[in-house]
Amino acid sequence: MLTSLQNPLIKQLRKLHSARERQAQGLFLVEGTHPVAAALEGGWDLDVVCATAIWSAEHPQLHTVLSGRAGRYEMVAPAVIAALADTVHPSGVVAAVRRRADAWRPLLERDVSLLVLGERLQDPGNVGTLVRSCAAVGADGLVLSADSVDSDHPKVLRASAGLWFRSPPLSVPDLAVCVADLARRGVQVLAADAAAGRLLWEYDLRRPTAFVLGSEGQGLSEPLRRCLPERVGIPLAPGVESLNVAVSGALLLFEAARQRRGSSH
């Protein structure tokens, strides 16, 4: 059993709290029973799994599967899990998961039906919630600008409730290029804008559609706005200027789902 925080493996894993180290090592940390199980079920490579004896005893079946599937399985002291985890009360298991170099391919190479694009989204909780909302309506996924929060940030993973592993967010270097490509492919690209003249139910969202959401505090940048002639609004009560970006995204997605469900009858 590993008990020391100075153990070379533990020191290396703790570095994964940094976005730079996640990029350099090609790994990211996943904590908690459900997220680790979701990574396993999604076929992701688990390089290292660390678990406490109590957790292993409480989850014998998952313990057995992980010990056979992980590249390295280590029993560790609770203090080690606490140092690796991002939460105050960790559940007792943390995994280092291998990044997929080709994770973007399924999203970009298939026909787009329903997509969300986010520019400069900095709150990991909002990004994880958007991942969860995309999964809930069966959308193709979430595309982020390169200056958004790291897509495999621990809080993004946690807020997605394990659904991240079904369709991980894609980070692209230039969101305007992505918008132009979608438009060329016949996708209706709509910028979410509180001041938009047309409301969400006034659009035909049964068409292939991509919603573009701006940062939590600043909205969309002016260069990207110029690429987006069509705006979609959500009605708000007088005196309310805007909604949380994750709430806005969910409302747009579920209106699209509502329209599509109605058209299937």
mmCIF file of C-alpha atoms in Angstrom:
data_model
loop_
_atom_site.group_PDB
_atom_site.id
_atom_site.type_symbol
_atom_site.label_atom_id
_atom_site.label_comp_id
_atom_site.label_asym_id
_atom_site.label_seq_id
_atom_site.Cartn_x
_atom_site.Cartn_y
_atom_site.Cartn_z
ATOM 1 C CA MET A 1 0.000 0.000 0.000
ATOM 2 C CA LEU A 2 1.261 3.467 -0.884
ATOM 3 C CA THR A 3 1.121 5.836 2.063
ATOM 4 C CA SER A 4 3.601 8.599 1.282
ATOM 5 C CA LEU A 5 2.840 11.713 -0.716
ATOM 6 C CA GLN A 6 6.523 11.689 -1.679
ATOM 7 C CA ASN A 7 6.164 8.433 -3.602
ATOM 8 C CA PRO A 8 7.321 9.142 -7.217
ATOM 9 C CA LEU A 9 4.052 7.867 -8.729
ATOM 10 C CA ILE A 10 1.917 9.984 -6.406
ATOM 11 C CA LYS A 11 4.049 13.067 -7.034
ATOM 12 C CA GLN A 12 3.650 12.560 -10.787
ATOM 13 C CA LEU A 13 -0.108 12.123 -10.512
ATOM 14 C CA ARG A 14 -0.491 15.210 -8.344
ATOM 15 C CA LYS A 15 1.053 17.262 -11.124
ATOM 16 C CA LEU A 16 -2.052 16.494 -13.189
ATOM 17 C CA HIS A 17 -3.896 19.158 -11.216
ATOM 18 C CA SER A 18 -2.162 21.534 -13.637
ATOM 19 C CA ALA A 19 -3.548 21.997 -17.165
ATOM 20 C CA ARG A 20 0.013 22.243 -18.484
ATOM 21 C CA GLU A 21 0.940 18.894 -16.951
ATOM 22 C CA ARG A 22 -2.226 17.241 -18.270
ATOM 23 C CA GLN A 23 -1.199 18.365 -21.727
ATOM 24 C CA ALA A 24 2.428 17.288 -21.262
ATOM 25 C CA GLN A 25 1.635 13.853 -19.810
ATOM 26 C CA GLY A 26 -1.391 13.171 -21.992
ATOM 27 C CA LEU A 27 -3.358 12.189 -18.900
ATOM 28 C CA PHE A 28 -6.119 13.625 -16.731
ATOM 29 C CA LEU A 29 -7.485 12.685 -13.328
ATOM 30 C CA VAL A 30 -10.941 11.264 -12.736
ATOM 31 C CA GLU A 31 -12.258 10.805 -9.223
ATOM 32 C CA GLY A 32 -15.300 9.094 -7.801
ATOM 33 C CA THR A 33 -16.959 5.732 -8.323
ATOM 34 C CA HIS A 34 -19.447 6.726 -11.026
ATOM 35 C CA PRO A 35 -17.030 8.804 -13.179
ATOM 36 C CA VAL A 36 -14.314 6.134 -13.027
ATOM 37 C CA ALA A 37 -16.863 3.457 -13.959
ATOM 38 C CA ALA A 38 -18.089 5.679 -16.832
ATOM 39 C CA ALA A 39 -14.535 6.022 -18.154
ATOM 40 C CA LEU A 40 -14.131 2.257 -17.981
ATOM 41 C CA GLU A 41 -17.458 1.598 -19.727
ATOM 42 C CA GLY A 42 -16.571 4.150 -22.398
ATOM 43 C CA GLY A 43 -13.456 2.213 -23.307
ATOM 44 C CA TRP A 44 -10.989 4.858 -22.150
ATOM 45 C CA ASP A 45 -7.485 3.730 -21.184
ATOM 46 C CA LEU A 46 -6.892 3.914 -17.431
ATOM 47 C CA ASP A 47 -3.152 4.194 -16.946
ATOM 48 C CA VAL A 48 -3.260 4.230 -13.155
ATOM 49 C CA VAL A 49 -6.011 3.605 -10.604
ATOM 50 C CA CYS A 50 -5.533 4.435 -6.930
ATOM 51 C CA ALA A 51 -8.060 3.169 -4.393
ATOM 52 C CA THR A 52 -8.368 2.867 -0.648
ATOM 53 C CA ALA A 53 -8.962 -0.445 1.075
ATOM 54 C CA ILE A 54 -12.355 0.745 2.303
ATOM 55 C CA TRP A 55 -13.454 1.723 -1.213
ATOM 56 C CA SER A 56 -12.256 -1.618 -2.641
ATOM 57 C CA ALA A 57 -14.196 -3.531 0.000
ATOM 58 C CA GLU A 58 -17.344 -1.509 -0.705
ATOM 59 C CA HIS A 59 -17.072 -2.004 -4.489
ATOM 60 C CA PRO A 60 -15.639 -5.518 -4.916
ATOM 61 C CA GLN A 61 -16.871 -6.047 -8.473
ATOM 62 C CA LEU A 62 -15.550 -2.742 -9.793
ATOM 63 C CA HIS A 63 -12.337 -3.282 -7.821
ATOM 64 C CA THR A 64 -11.824 -6.625 -9.581
ATOM 65 C CA VAL A 65 -12.504 -5.210 -13.047
ATOM 66 C CA LEU A 66 -10.275 -2.184 -12.527
ATOM 67 C CA SER A 67 -7.401 -4.228 -11.132
ATOM 68 C CA GLY A 68 -7.470 -6.267 -14.335
ATOM 69 C CA ARG A 69 -7.996 -3.426 -16.794
ATOM 70 C CA ALA A 70 -5.872 -0.576 -15.444
ATOM 71 C CA GLY A 71 -2.276 -0.310 -16.499
ATOM 72 C CA ARG A 72 -1.380 -0.047 -12.817
ATOM 73 C CA TYR A 73 -3.653 -0.558 -9.816
ATOM 74 C CA GLU A 74 -2.461 0.676 -6.431
ATOM 75 C CA MET A 75 -3.970 0.466 -2.988
ATOM 76 C CA VAL A 76 -3.295 3.744 -1.238
ATOM 77 C CA ALA A 77 -3.905 5.409 2.099
ATOM 78 C CA PRO A 78 -6.870 7.805 2.462
ATOM 79 C CA ALA A 79 -4.419 10.710 2.799
ATOM 80 C CA VAL A 80 -3.049 9.908 -0.664
ATOM 81 C CA ILE A 81 -6.531 9.927 -2.210
ATOM 82 C CA ALA A 82 -7.226 13.239 -0.478
ATOM 83 C CA ALA A 83 -4.078 14.710 -2.070
ATOM 84 C CA LEU A 84 -5.012 13.432 -5.535
ATOM 85 C CA ALA A 85 -8.682 14.365 -5.411
ATOM 86 C CA ASP A 86 -10.213 17.734 -6.213
ATOM 87 C CA THR A 87 -13.129 17.373 -3.794
ATOM 88 C CA VAL A 88 -13.251 17.929 -0.041
ATOM 89 C CA HIS A 89 -14.654 14.469 0.728
ATOM 90 C CA PRO A 90 -13.368 12.086 -1.981
ATOM 91 C CA SER A 91 -15.054 8.724 -2.379
ATOM 92 C CA GLY A 92 -11.860 6.653 -2.315
ATOM 93 C CA VAL A 93 -10.881 6.079 -5.959
ATOM 94 C CA VAL A 94 -8.938 8.207 -8.453
ATOM 95 C CA ALA A 95 -7.847 7.224 -11.967
ATOM 96 C CA ALA A 96 -5.366 8.736 -14.388
ATOM 97 C CA VAL A 97 -7.021 8.429 -17.794
ATOM 98 C CA ARG A 98 -5.176 8.622 -21.109
ATOM 99 C CA ARG A 99 -6.219 11.451 -23.421
ATOM 100 C CA ARG A 100 -7.438 10.433 -26.876
ATOM 101 C CA ALA A 101 -5.707 12.168 -29.733
ATOM 102 C CA ASP A 102 -8.595 11.291 -32.050
ATOM 103 C CA ALA A 103 -11.476 12.130 -29.680
ATOM 104 C CA TRP A 104 -12.559 14.980 -31.982
ATOM 105 C CA ARG A 105 -12.997 12.832 -35.081
ATOM 106 C CA PRO A 106 -16.482 11.413 -34.453
ATOM 107 C CA LEU A 107 -17.790 14.932 -33.805
ATOM 108 C CA LEU A 108 -16.347 16.628 -36.870
ATOM 109 C CA GLU A 109 -16.570 13.836 -39.402
ATOM 110 C CA ARG A 110 -20.253 12.982 -39.119
ATOM 111 C CA ASP A 111 -23.273 14.956 -40.239
ATOM 112 C CA VAL A 112 -24.254 17.537 -37.640
ATOM 113 C CA SER A 113 -27.790 17.470 -36.288
ATOM 114 C CA LEU A 114 -27.563 19.509 -33.083
ATOM 115 C CA LEU A 115 -24.440 21.116 -31.694
ATOM 116 C CA VAL A 116 -23.357 23.688 -29.110
ATOM 117 C CA LEU A 117 -20.337 25.942 -29.577
ATOM 118 C CA GLY A 118 -18.911 27.909 -26.656
ATOM 119 C CA GLU A 119 -16.547 30.863 -26.838
ATOM 120 C CA ARG A 120 -14.337 31.801 -23.874
ATOM 121 C CA LEU A 121 -16.328 29.716 -21.386
ATOM 122 C CA GLN A 122 -14.300 29.854 -18.187
ATOM 123 C CA ASP A 123 -16.527 28.294 -15.535
ATOM 124 C CA PRO A 124 -15.894 24.516 -15.448
ATOM 125 C CA GLY A 125 -19.239 23.881 -13.771
ATOM 126 C CA ASN A 126 -21.051 25.544 -16.664
ATOM 127 C CA VAL A 127 -19.087 23.569 -19.241
ATOM 128 C CA GLY A 128 -19.766 20.280 -17.463
ATOM 129 C CA THR A 129 -23.463 21.133 -17.233
ATOM 130 C CA LEU A 130 -23.537 21.879 -20.966
ATOM 131 C CA VAL A 131 -21.972 18.469 -21.640
ATOM 132 C CA ARG A 132 -24.710 16.917 -19.521
ATOM 133 C CA SER A 133 -27.477 18.855 -21.324
ATOM 134 C CA CYS A 134 -26.086 17.877 -24.740
ATOM 135 C CA ALA A 135 -26.169 14.224 -23.694
ATOM 136 C CA ALA A 136 -29.682 14.571 -22.288
ATOM 137 C CA VAL A 137 -31.153 15.617 -25.651
ATOM 138 C CA GLY A 138 -28.917 13.416 -27.782
ATOM 139 C CA ALA A 139 -26.999 16.337 -29.291
ATOM 140 C CA ASP A 140 -23.780 15.744 -31.194
ATOM 141 C CA GLY A 141 -21.698 17.454 -28.543
ATOM 142 C CA LEU A 142 -19.969 20.609 -27.364
ATOM 143 C CA VAL A 143 -17.228 22.528 -29.181
ATOM 144 C CA LEU A 144 -15.095 25.019 -27.213
ATOM 145 C CA SER A 145 -12.791 27.816 -28.271
ATOM 146 C CA ALA A 146 -9.148 27.304 -27.352
ATOM 147 C CA ASP A 147 -9.364 30.081 -24.734
ATOM 148 C CA SER A 148 -12.130 28.309 -22.823
ATOM 149 C CA VAL A 149 -11.504 26.287 -19.661
ATOM 150 C CA ASP A 150 -9.525 23.075 -20.129
ATOM 151 C CA SER A 151 -12.069 20.529 -21.354
ATOM 152 C CA ASP A 152 -10.824 17.799 -18.985
ATOM 153 C CA HIS A 153 -10.651 20.041 -15.935
ATOM 154 C CA PRO A 154 -11.720 17.980 -12.881
ATOM 155 C CA LYS A 155 -14.720 20.219 -12.218
ATOM 156 C CA VAL A 156 -15.876 19.874 -15.834
ATOM 157 C CA LEU A 157 -15.761 16.110 -15.472
ATOM 158 C CA ARG A 158 -17.603 16.189 -12.167
ATOM 159 C CA ALA A 159 -20.360 18.533 -13.382
ATOM 160 C CA SER A 160 -20.996 16.276 -16.381
ATOM 161 C CA ALA A 161 -22.067 13.431 -14.063
ATOM 162 C CA GLY A 162 -20.009 10.907 -16.022
ATOM 163 C CA LEU A 163 -21.558 11.835 -19.382
ATOM 164 C CA TRP A 164 -18.317 13.510 -20.484
ATOM 165 C CA PHE A 165 -16.959 10.109 -21.498
ATOM 166 C CA ARG A 166 -19.736 9.558 -24.041
ATOM 167 C CA SER A 167 -18.910 12.729 -25.969
ATOM 168 C CA PRO A 168 -15.944 14.730 -24.643
ATOM 169 C CA PRO A 169 -15.917 18.441 -25.505
ATOM 170 C CA LEU A 170 -13.825 19.387 -28.500
ATOM 171 C CA SER A 171 -11.420 22.311 -28.300
ATOM 172 C CA VAL A 172 -10.708 24.057 -31.605
ATOM 173 C CA PRO A 173 -8.085 26.732 -32.328
ATOM 174 C CA ASP A 174 -10.466 29.008 -34.243
ATOM 175 C CA LEU A 175 -14.192 28.922 -33.563
ATOM 176 C CA ALA A 176 -14.889 31.246 -36.524
ATOM 177 C CA VAL A 177 -13.413 28.651 -38.892
ATOM 178 C CA CYS A 178 -15.647 26.019 -37.320
ATOM 179 C CA VAL A 179 -18.695 28.285 -37.755
ATOM 180 C CA ALA A 180 -17.848 28.863 -41.412
ATOM 181 C CA ASP A 181 -17.420 25.132 -42.000
ATOM 182 C CA LEU A 182 -20.789 24.380 -40.409
ATOM 183 C CA ALA A 183 -22.497 27.037 -42.532
ATOM 184 C CA ARG A 184 -20.970 25.589 -45.705
ATOM 185 C CA ARG A 185 -22.381 22.211 -44.722
ATOM 186 C CA GLY A 186 -25.891 23.655 -44.475
ATOM 187 C CA VAL A 187 -26.074 23.866 -40.688
ATOM 188 C CA GLN A 188 -28.196 26.676 -39.238
ATOM 189 C CA VAL A 189 -25.797 28.556 -36.916
ATOM 190 C CA LEU A 190 -27.524 30.716 -34.286
ATOM 191 C CA ALA A 191 -25.812 33.034 -31.830
ATOM 192 C CA ALA A 192 -27.503 33.218 -28.442
ATOM 193 C CA ASP A 193 -28.207 36.892 -27.776
ATOM 194 C CA ALA A 194 -30.492 38.363 -25.116
ATOM 195 C CA ALA A 195 -31.243 41.293 -27.439
ATOM 196 C CA ALA A 196 -32.109 39.136 -30.457
ATOM 197 C CA GLY A 197 -35.278 40.047 -32.313
ATOM 198 C CA ARG A 198 -36.315 36.433 -32.925
ATOM 199 C CA LEU A 199 -37.013 34.096 -30.034
ATOM 200 C CA LEU A 200 -36.020 30.451 -29.851
ATOM 201 C CA TRP A 201 -39.467 29.056 -30.776
ATOM 202 C CA GLU A 202 -39.634 31.278 -33.860
ATOM 203 C CA TYR A 203 -36.856 29.273 -35.533
ATOM 204 C CA ASP A 204 -37.268 25.897 -37.172
ATOM 205 C CA LEU A 205 -34.937 23.936 -34.935
ATOM 206 C CA ARG A 206 -35.765 20.669 -36.646
ATOM 207 C CA ARG A 207 -33.106 21.685 -39.166
ATOM 208 C CA PRO A 208 -29.444 20.837 -38.485
ATOM 209 C CA THR A 209 -28.582 23.531 -35.946
ATOM 210 C CA ALA A 210 -25.615 24.810 -33.976
ATOM 211 C CA PHE A 211 -26.062 27.224 -31.067
ATOM 212 C CA VAL A 212 -23.174 29.559 -30.251
ATOM 213 C CA LEU A 213 -22.833 30.712 -26.633
ATOM 214 C CA GLY A 214 -20.559 33.476 -25.382
ATOM 215 C CA SER A 215 -18.564 33.784 -22.174
ATOM 216 C CA GLU A 216 -20.355 34.084 -18.858
ATOM 217 C CA GLY A 217 -19.389 37.727 -18.317
ATOM 218 C CA GLN A 218 -18.644 39.176 -21.748
ATOM 219 C CA GLY A 219 -20.815 37.311 -24.213
ATOM 220 C CA LEU A 220 -19.558 36.725 -27.731
ATOM 221 C CA SER A 221 -16.475 38.537 -28.997
ATOM 222 C CA GLU A 222 -17.012 41.124 -31.706
ATOM 223 C CA PRO A 223 -15.008 39.198 -34.372
ATOM 224 C CA LEU A 224 -17.169 36.117 -33.841
ATOM 225 C CA ARG A 225 -20.358 38.195 -33.785
ATOM 226 C CA ARG A 226 -19.550 39.441 -37.271
ATOM 227 C CA CYS A 227 -19.507 35.825 -38.463
ATOM 228 C CA LEU A 228 -22.944 35.157 -36.987
ATOM 229 C CA PRO A 229 -25.715 37.139 -38.718
ATOM 230 C CA GLU A 230 -28.524 35.082 -37.160
ATOM 231 C CA ARG A 231 -29.324 35.629 -33.484
ATOM 232 C CA VAL A 232 -31.667 33.697 -31.225
ATOM 233 C CA GLY A 233 -33.138 35.062 -28.022
ATOM 234 C CA ILE A 234 -34.719 33.693 -24.859
ATOM 235 C CA PRO A 235 -37.512 35.858 -23.404
ATOM 236 C CA LEU A 236 -36.673 37.417 -20.045
ATOM 237 C CA ALA A 237 -38.708 39.391 -17.534
ATOM 238 C CA PRO A 238 -38.163 43.181 -17.449
ATOM 239 C CA GLY A 239 -35.009 44.106 -15.578
ATOM 240 C CA VAL A 240 -33.291 40.758 -16.191
ATOM 241 C CA GLU A 241 -30.362 41.172 -18.559
ATOM 242 C CA SER A 242 -29.153 37.630 -19.099
ATOM 243 C CA LEU A 243 -29.163 34.001 -18.016
ATOM 244 C CA ASN A 244 -26.406 31.721 -16.849
ATOM 245 C CA VAL A 245 -24.732 30.278 -19.963
ATOM 246 C CA ALA A 246 -25.454 26.674 -18.973
ATOM 247 C CA VAL A 247 -29.125 27.504 -18.406
ATOM 248 C CA SER A 248 -29.316 29.280 -21.764
ATOM 249 C CA GLY A 249 -27.737 26.328 -23.510
ATOM 250 C CA ALA A 250 -30.138 23.889 -21.857
ATOM 251 C CA LEU A 251 -33.196 25.946 -22.826
ATOM 252 C CA LEU A 252 -32.080 26.143 -26.454
ATOM 253 C CA LEU A 253 -31.288 22.439 -26.613
ATOM 254 C CA PHE A 254 -34.563 21.363 -25.080
ATOM 255 C CA GLU A 255 -36.577 23.634 -27.363
ATOM 256 C CA ALA A 256 -34.860 21.952 -30.309
ATOM 257 C CA ALA A 257 -35.652 18.557 -28.777
ATOM 258 C CA ARG A 258 -39.278 19.581 -28.243
ATOM 259 C CA GLN A 259 -39.701 20.637 -31.857
ATOM 260 C CA ARG A 260 -38.100 17.471 -33.139
ATOM 261 C CA ARG A 261 -40.174 15.258 -30.912
ATOM 262 C CA GLY A 262 -43.325 16.976 -32.133
ATOM 263 C CA SER A 263 -42.339 16.494 -35.770
ATOM 264 C CA SER A 264 -41.954 12.736 -35.254
ATOM 265 C CA HIS A 265 -45.653 12.172 -34.517
#
